[in-house]
Tab-separated table of C-alpha atoms in Angstrom:
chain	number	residue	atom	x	y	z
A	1	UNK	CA	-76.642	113.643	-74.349
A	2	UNK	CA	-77.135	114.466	-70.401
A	3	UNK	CA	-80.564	115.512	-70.761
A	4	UNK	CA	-82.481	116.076	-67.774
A	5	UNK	CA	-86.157	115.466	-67.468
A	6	UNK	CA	-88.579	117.354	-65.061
A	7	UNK	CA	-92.295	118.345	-64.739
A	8	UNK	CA	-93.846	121.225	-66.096
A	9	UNK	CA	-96.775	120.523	-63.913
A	10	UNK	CA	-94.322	120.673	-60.435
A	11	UNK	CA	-95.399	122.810	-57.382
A	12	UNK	CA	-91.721	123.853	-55.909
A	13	UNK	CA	-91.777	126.955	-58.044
A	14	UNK	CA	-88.556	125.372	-60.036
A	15	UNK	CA	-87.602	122.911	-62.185
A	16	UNK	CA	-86.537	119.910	-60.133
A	17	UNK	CA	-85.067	116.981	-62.315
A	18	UNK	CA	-87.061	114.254	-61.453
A	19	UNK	CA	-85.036	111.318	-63.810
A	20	UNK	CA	-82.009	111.711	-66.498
A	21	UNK	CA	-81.225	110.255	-69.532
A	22	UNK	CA	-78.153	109.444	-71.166
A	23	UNK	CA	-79.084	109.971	-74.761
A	24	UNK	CA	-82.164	111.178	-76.900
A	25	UNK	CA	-82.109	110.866	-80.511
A	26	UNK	CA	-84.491	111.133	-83.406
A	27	UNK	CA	-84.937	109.225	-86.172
A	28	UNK	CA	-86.349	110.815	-89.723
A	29	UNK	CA	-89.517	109.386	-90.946
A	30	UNK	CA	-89.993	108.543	-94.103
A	31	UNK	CA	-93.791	109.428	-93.636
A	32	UNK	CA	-94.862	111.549	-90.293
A	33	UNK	CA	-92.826	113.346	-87.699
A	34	UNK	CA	-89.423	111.836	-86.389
A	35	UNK	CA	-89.490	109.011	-83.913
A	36	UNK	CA	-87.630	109.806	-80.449
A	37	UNK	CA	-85.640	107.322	-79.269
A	38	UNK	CA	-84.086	106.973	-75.678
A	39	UNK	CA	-80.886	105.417	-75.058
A	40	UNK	CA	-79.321	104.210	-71.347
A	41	UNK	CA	-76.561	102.631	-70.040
A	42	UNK	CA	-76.642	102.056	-66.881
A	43	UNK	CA	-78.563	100.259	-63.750
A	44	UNK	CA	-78.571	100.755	-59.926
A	45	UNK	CA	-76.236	98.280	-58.206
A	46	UNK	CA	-79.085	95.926	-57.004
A	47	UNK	CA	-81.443	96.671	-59.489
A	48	UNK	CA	-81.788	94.329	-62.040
A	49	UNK	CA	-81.906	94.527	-66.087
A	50	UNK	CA	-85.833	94.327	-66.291
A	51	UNK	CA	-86.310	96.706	-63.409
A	52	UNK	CA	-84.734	99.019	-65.713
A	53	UNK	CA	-86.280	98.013	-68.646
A	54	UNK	CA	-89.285	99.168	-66.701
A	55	UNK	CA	-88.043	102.554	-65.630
A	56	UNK	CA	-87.257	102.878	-69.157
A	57	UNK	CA	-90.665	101.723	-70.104
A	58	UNK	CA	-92.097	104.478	-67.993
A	59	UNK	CA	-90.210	107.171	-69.423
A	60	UNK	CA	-90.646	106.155	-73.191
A	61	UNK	CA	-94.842	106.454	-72.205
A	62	UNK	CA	-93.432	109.984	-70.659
A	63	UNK	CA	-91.495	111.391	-73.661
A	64	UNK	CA	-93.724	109.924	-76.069
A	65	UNK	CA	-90.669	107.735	-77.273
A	66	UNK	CA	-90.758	105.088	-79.698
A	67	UNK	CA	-87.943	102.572	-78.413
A	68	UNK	CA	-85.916	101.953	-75.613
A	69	UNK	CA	-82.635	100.890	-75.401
A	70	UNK	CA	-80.600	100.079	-72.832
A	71	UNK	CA	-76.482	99.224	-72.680
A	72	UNK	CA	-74.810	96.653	-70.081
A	73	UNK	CA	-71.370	96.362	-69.078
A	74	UNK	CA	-72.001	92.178	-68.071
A	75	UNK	CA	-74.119	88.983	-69.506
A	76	UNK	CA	-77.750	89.383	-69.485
A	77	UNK	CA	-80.191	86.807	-68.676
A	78	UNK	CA	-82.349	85.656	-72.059
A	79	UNK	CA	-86.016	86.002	-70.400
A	80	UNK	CA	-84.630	89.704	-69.078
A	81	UNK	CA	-84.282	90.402	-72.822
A	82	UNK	CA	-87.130	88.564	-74.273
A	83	UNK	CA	-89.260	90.509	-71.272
A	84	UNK	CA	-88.013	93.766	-71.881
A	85	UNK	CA	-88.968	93.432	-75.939
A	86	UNK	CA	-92.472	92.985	-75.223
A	87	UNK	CA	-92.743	96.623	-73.692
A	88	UNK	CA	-90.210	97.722	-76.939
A	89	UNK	CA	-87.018	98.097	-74.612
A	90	UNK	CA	-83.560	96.314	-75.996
A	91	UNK	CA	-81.316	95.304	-73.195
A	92	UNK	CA	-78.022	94.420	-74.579
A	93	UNK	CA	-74.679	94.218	-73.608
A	94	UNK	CA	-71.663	95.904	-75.276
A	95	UNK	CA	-70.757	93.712	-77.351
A	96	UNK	CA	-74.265	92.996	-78.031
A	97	UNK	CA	-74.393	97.172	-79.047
A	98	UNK	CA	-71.966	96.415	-80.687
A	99	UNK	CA	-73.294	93.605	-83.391
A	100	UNK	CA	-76.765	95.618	-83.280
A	101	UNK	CA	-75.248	98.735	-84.359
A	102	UNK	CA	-73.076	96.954	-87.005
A	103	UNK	CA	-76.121	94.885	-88.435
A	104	UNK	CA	-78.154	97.988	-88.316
A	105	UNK	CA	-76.415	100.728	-90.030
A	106	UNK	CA	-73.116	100.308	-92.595
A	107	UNK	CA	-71.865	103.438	-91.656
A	108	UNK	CA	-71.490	102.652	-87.793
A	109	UNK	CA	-67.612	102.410	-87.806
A	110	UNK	CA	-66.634	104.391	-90.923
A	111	UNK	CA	-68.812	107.673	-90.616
A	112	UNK	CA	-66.570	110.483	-89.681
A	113	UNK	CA	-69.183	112.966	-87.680
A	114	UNK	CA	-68.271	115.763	-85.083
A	115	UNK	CA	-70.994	114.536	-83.365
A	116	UNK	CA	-70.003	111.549	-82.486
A	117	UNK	CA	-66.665	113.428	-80.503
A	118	UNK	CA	-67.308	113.062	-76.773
A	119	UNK	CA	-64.096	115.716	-76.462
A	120	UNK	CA	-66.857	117.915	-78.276
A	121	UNK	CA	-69.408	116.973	-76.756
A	122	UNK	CA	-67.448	118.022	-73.275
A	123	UNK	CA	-66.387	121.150	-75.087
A	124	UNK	CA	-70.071	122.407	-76.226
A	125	UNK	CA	-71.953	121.205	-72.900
A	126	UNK	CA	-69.241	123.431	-70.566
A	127	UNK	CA	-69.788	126.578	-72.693
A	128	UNK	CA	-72.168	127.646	-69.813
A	129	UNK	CA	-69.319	127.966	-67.085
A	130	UNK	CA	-66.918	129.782	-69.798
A	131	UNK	CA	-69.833	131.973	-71.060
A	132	UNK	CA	-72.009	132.731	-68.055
A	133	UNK	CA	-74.505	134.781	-69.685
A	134	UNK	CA	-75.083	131.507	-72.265
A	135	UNK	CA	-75.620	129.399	-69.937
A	136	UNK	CA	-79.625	129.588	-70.155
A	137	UNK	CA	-78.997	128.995	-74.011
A	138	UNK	CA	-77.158	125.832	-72.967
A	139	UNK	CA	-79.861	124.748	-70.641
A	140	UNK	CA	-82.340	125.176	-72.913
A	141	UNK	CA	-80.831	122.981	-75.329
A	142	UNK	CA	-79.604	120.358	-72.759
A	143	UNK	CA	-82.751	120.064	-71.066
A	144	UNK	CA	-85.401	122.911	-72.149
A	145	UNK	CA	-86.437	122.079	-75.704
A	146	UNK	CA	-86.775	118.171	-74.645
A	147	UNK	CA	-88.849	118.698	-71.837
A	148	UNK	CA	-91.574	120.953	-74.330
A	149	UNK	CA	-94.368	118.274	-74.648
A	150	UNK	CA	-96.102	119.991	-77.757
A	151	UNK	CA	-93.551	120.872	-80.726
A	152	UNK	CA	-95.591	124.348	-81.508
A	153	UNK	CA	-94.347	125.710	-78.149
A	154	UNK	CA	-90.709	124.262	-79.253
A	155	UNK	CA	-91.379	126.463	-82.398
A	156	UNK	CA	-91.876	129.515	-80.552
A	157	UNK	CA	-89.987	129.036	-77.895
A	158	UNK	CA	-86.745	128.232	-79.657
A	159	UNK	CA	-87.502	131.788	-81.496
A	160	UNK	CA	-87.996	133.015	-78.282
A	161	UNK	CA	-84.707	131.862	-76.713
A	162	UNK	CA	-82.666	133.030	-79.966
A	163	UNK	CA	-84.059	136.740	-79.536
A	164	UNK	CA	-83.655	136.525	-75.660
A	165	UNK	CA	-79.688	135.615	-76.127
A	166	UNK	CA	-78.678	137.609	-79.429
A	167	UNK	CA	-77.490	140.323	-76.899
A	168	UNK	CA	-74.709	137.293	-75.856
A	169	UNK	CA	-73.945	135.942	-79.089
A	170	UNK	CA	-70.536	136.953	-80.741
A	171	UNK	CA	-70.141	135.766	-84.516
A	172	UNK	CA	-66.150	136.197	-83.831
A	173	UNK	CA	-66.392	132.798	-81.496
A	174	UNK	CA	-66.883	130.073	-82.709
A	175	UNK	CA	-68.415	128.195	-79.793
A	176	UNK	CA	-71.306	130.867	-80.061
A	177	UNK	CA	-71.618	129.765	-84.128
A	178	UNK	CA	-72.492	126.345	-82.608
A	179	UNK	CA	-74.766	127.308	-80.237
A	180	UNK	CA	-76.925	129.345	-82.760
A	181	UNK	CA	-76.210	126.519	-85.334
A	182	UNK	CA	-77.804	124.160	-82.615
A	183	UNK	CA	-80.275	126.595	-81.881
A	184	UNK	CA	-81.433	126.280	-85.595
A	185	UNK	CA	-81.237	122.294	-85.441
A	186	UNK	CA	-84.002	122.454	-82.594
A	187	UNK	CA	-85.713	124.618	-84.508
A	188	UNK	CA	-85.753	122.218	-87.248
A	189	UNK	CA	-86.976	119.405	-85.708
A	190	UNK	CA	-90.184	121.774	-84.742
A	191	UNK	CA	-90.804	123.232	-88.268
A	192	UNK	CA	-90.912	119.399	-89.412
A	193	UNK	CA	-93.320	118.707	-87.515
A	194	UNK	CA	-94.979	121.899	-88.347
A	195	UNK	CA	-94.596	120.976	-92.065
A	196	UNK	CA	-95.666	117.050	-91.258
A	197	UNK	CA	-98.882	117.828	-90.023
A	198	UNK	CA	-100.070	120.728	-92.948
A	199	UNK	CA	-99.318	118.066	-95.412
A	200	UNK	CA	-101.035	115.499	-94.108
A	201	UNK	CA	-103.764	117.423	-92.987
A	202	UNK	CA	-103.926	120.013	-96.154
A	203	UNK	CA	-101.635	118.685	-98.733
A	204	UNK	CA	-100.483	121.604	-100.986
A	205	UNK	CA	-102.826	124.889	-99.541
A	206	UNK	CA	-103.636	126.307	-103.426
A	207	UNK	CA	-102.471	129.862	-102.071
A	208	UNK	CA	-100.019	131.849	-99.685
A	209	UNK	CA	-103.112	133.288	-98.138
A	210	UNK	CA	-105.117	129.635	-97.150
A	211	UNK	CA	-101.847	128.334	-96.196
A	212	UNK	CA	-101.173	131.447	-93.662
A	213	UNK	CA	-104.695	130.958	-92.363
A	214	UNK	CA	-104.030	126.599	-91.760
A	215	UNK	CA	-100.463	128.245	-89.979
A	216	UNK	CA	-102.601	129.645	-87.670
A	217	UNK	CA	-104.896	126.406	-87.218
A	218	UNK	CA	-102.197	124.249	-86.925
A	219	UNK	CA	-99.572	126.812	-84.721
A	220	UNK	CA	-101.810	127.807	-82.572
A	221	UNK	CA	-104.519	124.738	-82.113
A	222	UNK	CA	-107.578	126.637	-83.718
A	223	UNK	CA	-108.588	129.880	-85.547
A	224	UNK	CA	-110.894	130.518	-82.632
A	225	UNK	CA	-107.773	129.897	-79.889
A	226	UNK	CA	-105.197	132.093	-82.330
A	227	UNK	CA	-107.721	134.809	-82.238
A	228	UNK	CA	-108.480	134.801	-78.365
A	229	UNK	CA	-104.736	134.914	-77.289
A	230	UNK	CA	-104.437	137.579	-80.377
A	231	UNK	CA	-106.932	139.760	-78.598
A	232	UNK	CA	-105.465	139.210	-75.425
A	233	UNK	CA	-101.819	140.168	-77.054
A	234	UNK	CA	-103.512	143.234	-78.498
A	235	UNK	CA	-104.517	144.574	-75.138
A	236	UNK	CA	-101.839	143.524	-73.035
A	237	UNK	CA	-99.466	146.148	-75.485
A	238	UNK	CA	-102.640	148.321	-76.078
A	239	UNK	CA	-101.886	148.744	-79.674
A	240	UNK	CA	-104.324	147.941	-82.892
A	241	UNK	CA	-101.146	147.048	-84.726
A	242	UNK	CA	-100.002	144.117	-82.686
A	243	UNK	CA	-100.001	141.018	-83.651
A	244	UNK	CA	-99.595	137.385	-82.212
A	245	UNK	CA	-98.358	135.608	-85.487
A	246	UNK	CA	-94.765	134.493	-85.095
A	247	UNK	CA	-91.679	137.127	-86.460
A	248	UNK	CA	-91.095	137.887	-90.197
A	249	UNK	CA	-94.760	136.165	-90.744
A	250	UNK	CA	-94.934	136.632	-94.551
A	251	UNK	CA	-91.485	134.725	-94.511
A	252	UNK	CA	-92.592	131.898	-92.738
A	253	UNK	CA	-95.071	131.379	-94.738
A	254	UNK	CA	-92.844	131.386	-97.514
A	255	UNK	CA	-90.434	129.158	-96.041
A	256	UNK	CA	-93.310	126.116	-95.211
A	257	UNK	CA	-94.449	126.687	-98.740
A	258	UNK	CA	-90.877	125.579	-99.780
A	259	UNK	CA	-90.631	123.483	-97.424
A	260	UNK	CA	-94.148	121.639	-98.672
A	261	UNK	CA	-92.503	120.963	-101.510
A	262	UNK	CA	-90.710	117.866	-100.571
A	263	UNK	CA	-92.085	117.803	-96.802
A	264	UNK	CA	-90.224	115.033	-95.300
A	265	UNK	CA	-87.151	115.928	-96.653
A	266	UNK	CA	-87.008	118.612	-93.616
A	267	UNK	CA	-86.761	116.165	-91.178
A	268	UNK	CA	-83.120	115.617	-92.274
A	269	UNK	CA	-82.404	119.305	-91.524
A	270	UNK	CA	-81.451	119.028	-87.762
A	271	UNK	CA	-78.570	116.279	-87.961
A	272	UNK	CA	-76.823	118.284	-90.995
A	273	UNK	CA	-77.250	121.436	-88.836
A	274	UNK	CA	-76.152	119.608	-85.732
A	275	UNK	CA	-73.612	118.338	-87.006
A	276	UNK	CA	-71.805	121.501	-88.910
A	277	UNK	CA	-73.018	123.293	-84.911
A	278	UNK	CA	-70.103	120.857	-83.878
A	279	UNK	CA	-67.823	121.000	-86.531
A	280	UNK	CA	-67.508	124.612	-85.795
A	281	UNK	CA	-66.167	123.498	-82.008
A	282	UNK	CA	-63.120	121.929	-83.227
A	283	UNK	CA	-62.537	122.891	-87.055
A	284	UNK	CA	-58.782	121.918	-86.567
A	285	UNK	CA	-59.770	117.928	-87.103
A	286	UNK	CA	-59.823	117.336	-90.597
A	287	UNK	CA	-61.426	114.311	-90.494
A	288	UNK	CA	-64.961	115.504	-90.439
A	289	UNK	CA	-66.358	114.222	-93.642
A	290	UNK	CA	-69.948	113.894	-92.058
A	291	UNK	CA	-71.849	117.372	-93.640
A	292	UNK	CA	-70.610	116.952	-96.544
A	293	UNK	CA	-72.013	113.329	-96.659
A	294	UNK	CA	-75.593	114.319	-95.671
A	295	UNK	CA	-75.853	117.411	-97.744
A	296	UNK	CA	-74.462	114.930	-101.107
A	297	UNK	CA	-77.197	112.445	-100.107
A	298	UNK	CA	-80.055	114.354	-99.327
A	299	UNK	CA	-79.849	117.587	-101.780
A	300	UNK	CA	-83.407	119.140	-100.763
A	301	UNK	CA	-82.896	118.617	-96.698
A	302	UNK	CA	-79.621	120.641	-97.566
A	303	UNK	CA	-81.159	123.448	-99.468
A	304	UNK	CA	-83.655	123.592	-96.464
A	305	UNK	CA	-81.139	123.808	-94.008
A	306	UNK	CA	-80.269	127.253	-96.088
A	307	UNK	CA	-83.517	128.097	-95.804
A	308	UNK	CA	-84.743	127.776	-92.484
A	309	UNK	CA	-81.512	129.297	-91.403
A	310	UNK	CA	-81.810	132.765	-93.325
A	311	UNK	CA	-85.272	132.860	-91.575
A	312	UNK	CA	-84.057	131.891	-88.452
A	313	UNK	CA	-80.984	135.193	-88.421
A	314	UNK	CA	-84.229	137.221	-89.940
A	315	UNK	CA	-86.798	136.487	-87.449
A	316	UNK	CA	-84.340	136.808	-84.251
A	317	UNK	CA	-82.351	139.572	-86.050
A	318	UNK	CA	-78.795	138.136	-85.062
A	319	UNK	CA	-75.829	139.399	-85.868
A	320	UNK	CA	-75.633	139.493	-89.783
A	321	UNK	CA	-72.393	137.606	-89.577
A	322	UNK	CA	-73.806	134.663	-88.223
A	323	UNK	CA	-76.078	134.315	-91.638
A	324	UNK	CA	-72.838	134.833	-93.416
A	325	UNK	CA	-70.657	132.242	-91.745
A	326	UNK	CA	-73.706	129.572	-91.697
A	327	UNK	CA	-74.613	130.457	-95.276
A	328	UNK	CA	-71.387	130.250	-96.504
A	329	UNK	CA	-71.216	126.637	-94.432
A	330	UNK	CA	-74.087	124.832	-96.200
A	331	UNK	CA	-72.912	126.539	-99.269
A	332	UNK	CA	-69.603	124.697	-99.130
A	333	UNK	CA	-70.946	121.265	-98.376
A	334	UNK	CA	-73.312	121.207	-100.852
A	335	UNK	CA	-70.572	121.831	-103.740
């Protein structure tokens, strides 16, 4: 939700937000990486519904998105909708939302998900102003990850911002579990499509050592550019015995071996680890029924979740406690 969107390429030296969105969310895929989706609701007082169809046009074509929509609170003209669904943008209306959500997924009005509480949604996004030291953490979730065009950088990056914080992080709170829970989902959504493209370009690698050498291909956009920036890596900390490859290598490679295993199924990871990040915000509700749900329905996504998250505390070397409390999570909705 909130997520702000800026160029890498800028020349001011910072970050300026150049547009905001209201909501991003990805979709699993049956068959190739998740599908973004971008979600609005609201227009400029004289600007009218197309004119924002086509800012959201121009922002789908910037994000890479899929599809479009965009929420109303008043009647929208016919040819503004019929207009705006030839450049794959749905203007609708609330109660329009409303009968397109219903018709579109049974669970719409019953689901009981942490996720979908805007109290913690309020809760997580202010965790910056109560923990100070968090708040790039925060940022990088809000904003950061989103704004990473290619999902390898996500990959490292998200390791990167894990290792960078762990100083920060106390297991005893629980709004820090969710942030490293959250942490994990983002790092989900890269290792799918990590996993997504070995399949599809390798299948099943026949050993640990030809997968470990496609890693590199794939993480790193060549064996020729992996061993340039390696060299470069060695001499920059002058030491024959560095190494480029990401943390706790030989269990990575493990883990996408698992993960090949039932490839797509990963792509459900980041919801059920979303969604137990927010559970932890307000465990006093006893209506959250949503974890349990996902981990019944999709068995392997749940076991990968497990996982990705022991690698994940072993690659950042958190806290032990955090494995403990996570493990002990997914281990509970599963049963």
């Amino acid at each position: 939700m909130e997520a702000e969107i800026y160029s890498n390429d800028g020349v001011s030296g910072a970050n300026a937000p150049i547009t905001d969105i209201d909501v991003l969310a990805l979709i699993p895929s049956s068959h190739n990486k998740m599908k973004l989706v971008l979600g609005d609701c609201k227009t400029l007082q004289k600007q009218s519904p197309i004119t924002r169809a086509f800012w959201m046009s121009g922002l789908m074509n910037w994000l890479k998105a899929e599809k479009g929509f965009i929420v109303l609170n008043k009647k929208i003209e016919q040819d503004h909708q019929l207009a705006a669904s030839k450049i794959n943008v749905s203007l609708l209306s609330e109660t329009d939302f409303n009968t397109y959500a219903s018709s579109t997924s049974p669970n719409y009005k019953v689901v009981n998900s942490a996720i979908l509480s805007l109290d913690c949604w309020d809760e997580y996004l202010n965790l910056g102003k109560k923990y100070h030291n968090l708040k790039p953490s925060i940022d990088f979730v809000k904003n950061g990850f989103w704004n990473i065009e290619d999902y390898r950088a996500q990959l490292r990056h998200t390791l990167l911002k894990i290792r960078e914080a762990k100083a920060e992080l106390n297991p005893e709170r629980k709004l820090h579990i969710s942030l490293f829970a959250d942490l994990i989902a983002l790092f989900s959504i890269a290792l799918s499509s990590t996993v997504s493209e070995i399949f599809n370009q390798y299948l099943l690698p026949e050993s640990k050592e030809k997968l470990s050498e496609d890693l590199k291909v794939v993480i790193w956009g060549g064996i020729e550019n992996y061993n340039y920036y390696n060299s470069l890596y060695t001499f920059v900390k002058n030491s024959n015995d560095s190494d480029l490859r990401l943390p706790e290598w030989d269990a990575f490679v493990q883990l996408i071996r698992q993960c090949l295993e039932q490839p797509y199924a990963v792509s459900n990871v980041p919801l059920i680890m979303r969604e137990i990040a927010f559970e932890f915000i307000n465990e006093s509700s006893s209506d959250w029924q949503f974890s349990k749900e996902l981990a019944k329905s999709n068995l392997q996504s749940a076991k990968f979740a497990l996982l990705i998250t022991e690698y994940v505390c072993k690659a950042t070397k958190v806290p032990v406690e955090f494995k403990e409390v996570l493990v002990n999570r997914l281990l509970s909705i599963q049963m």
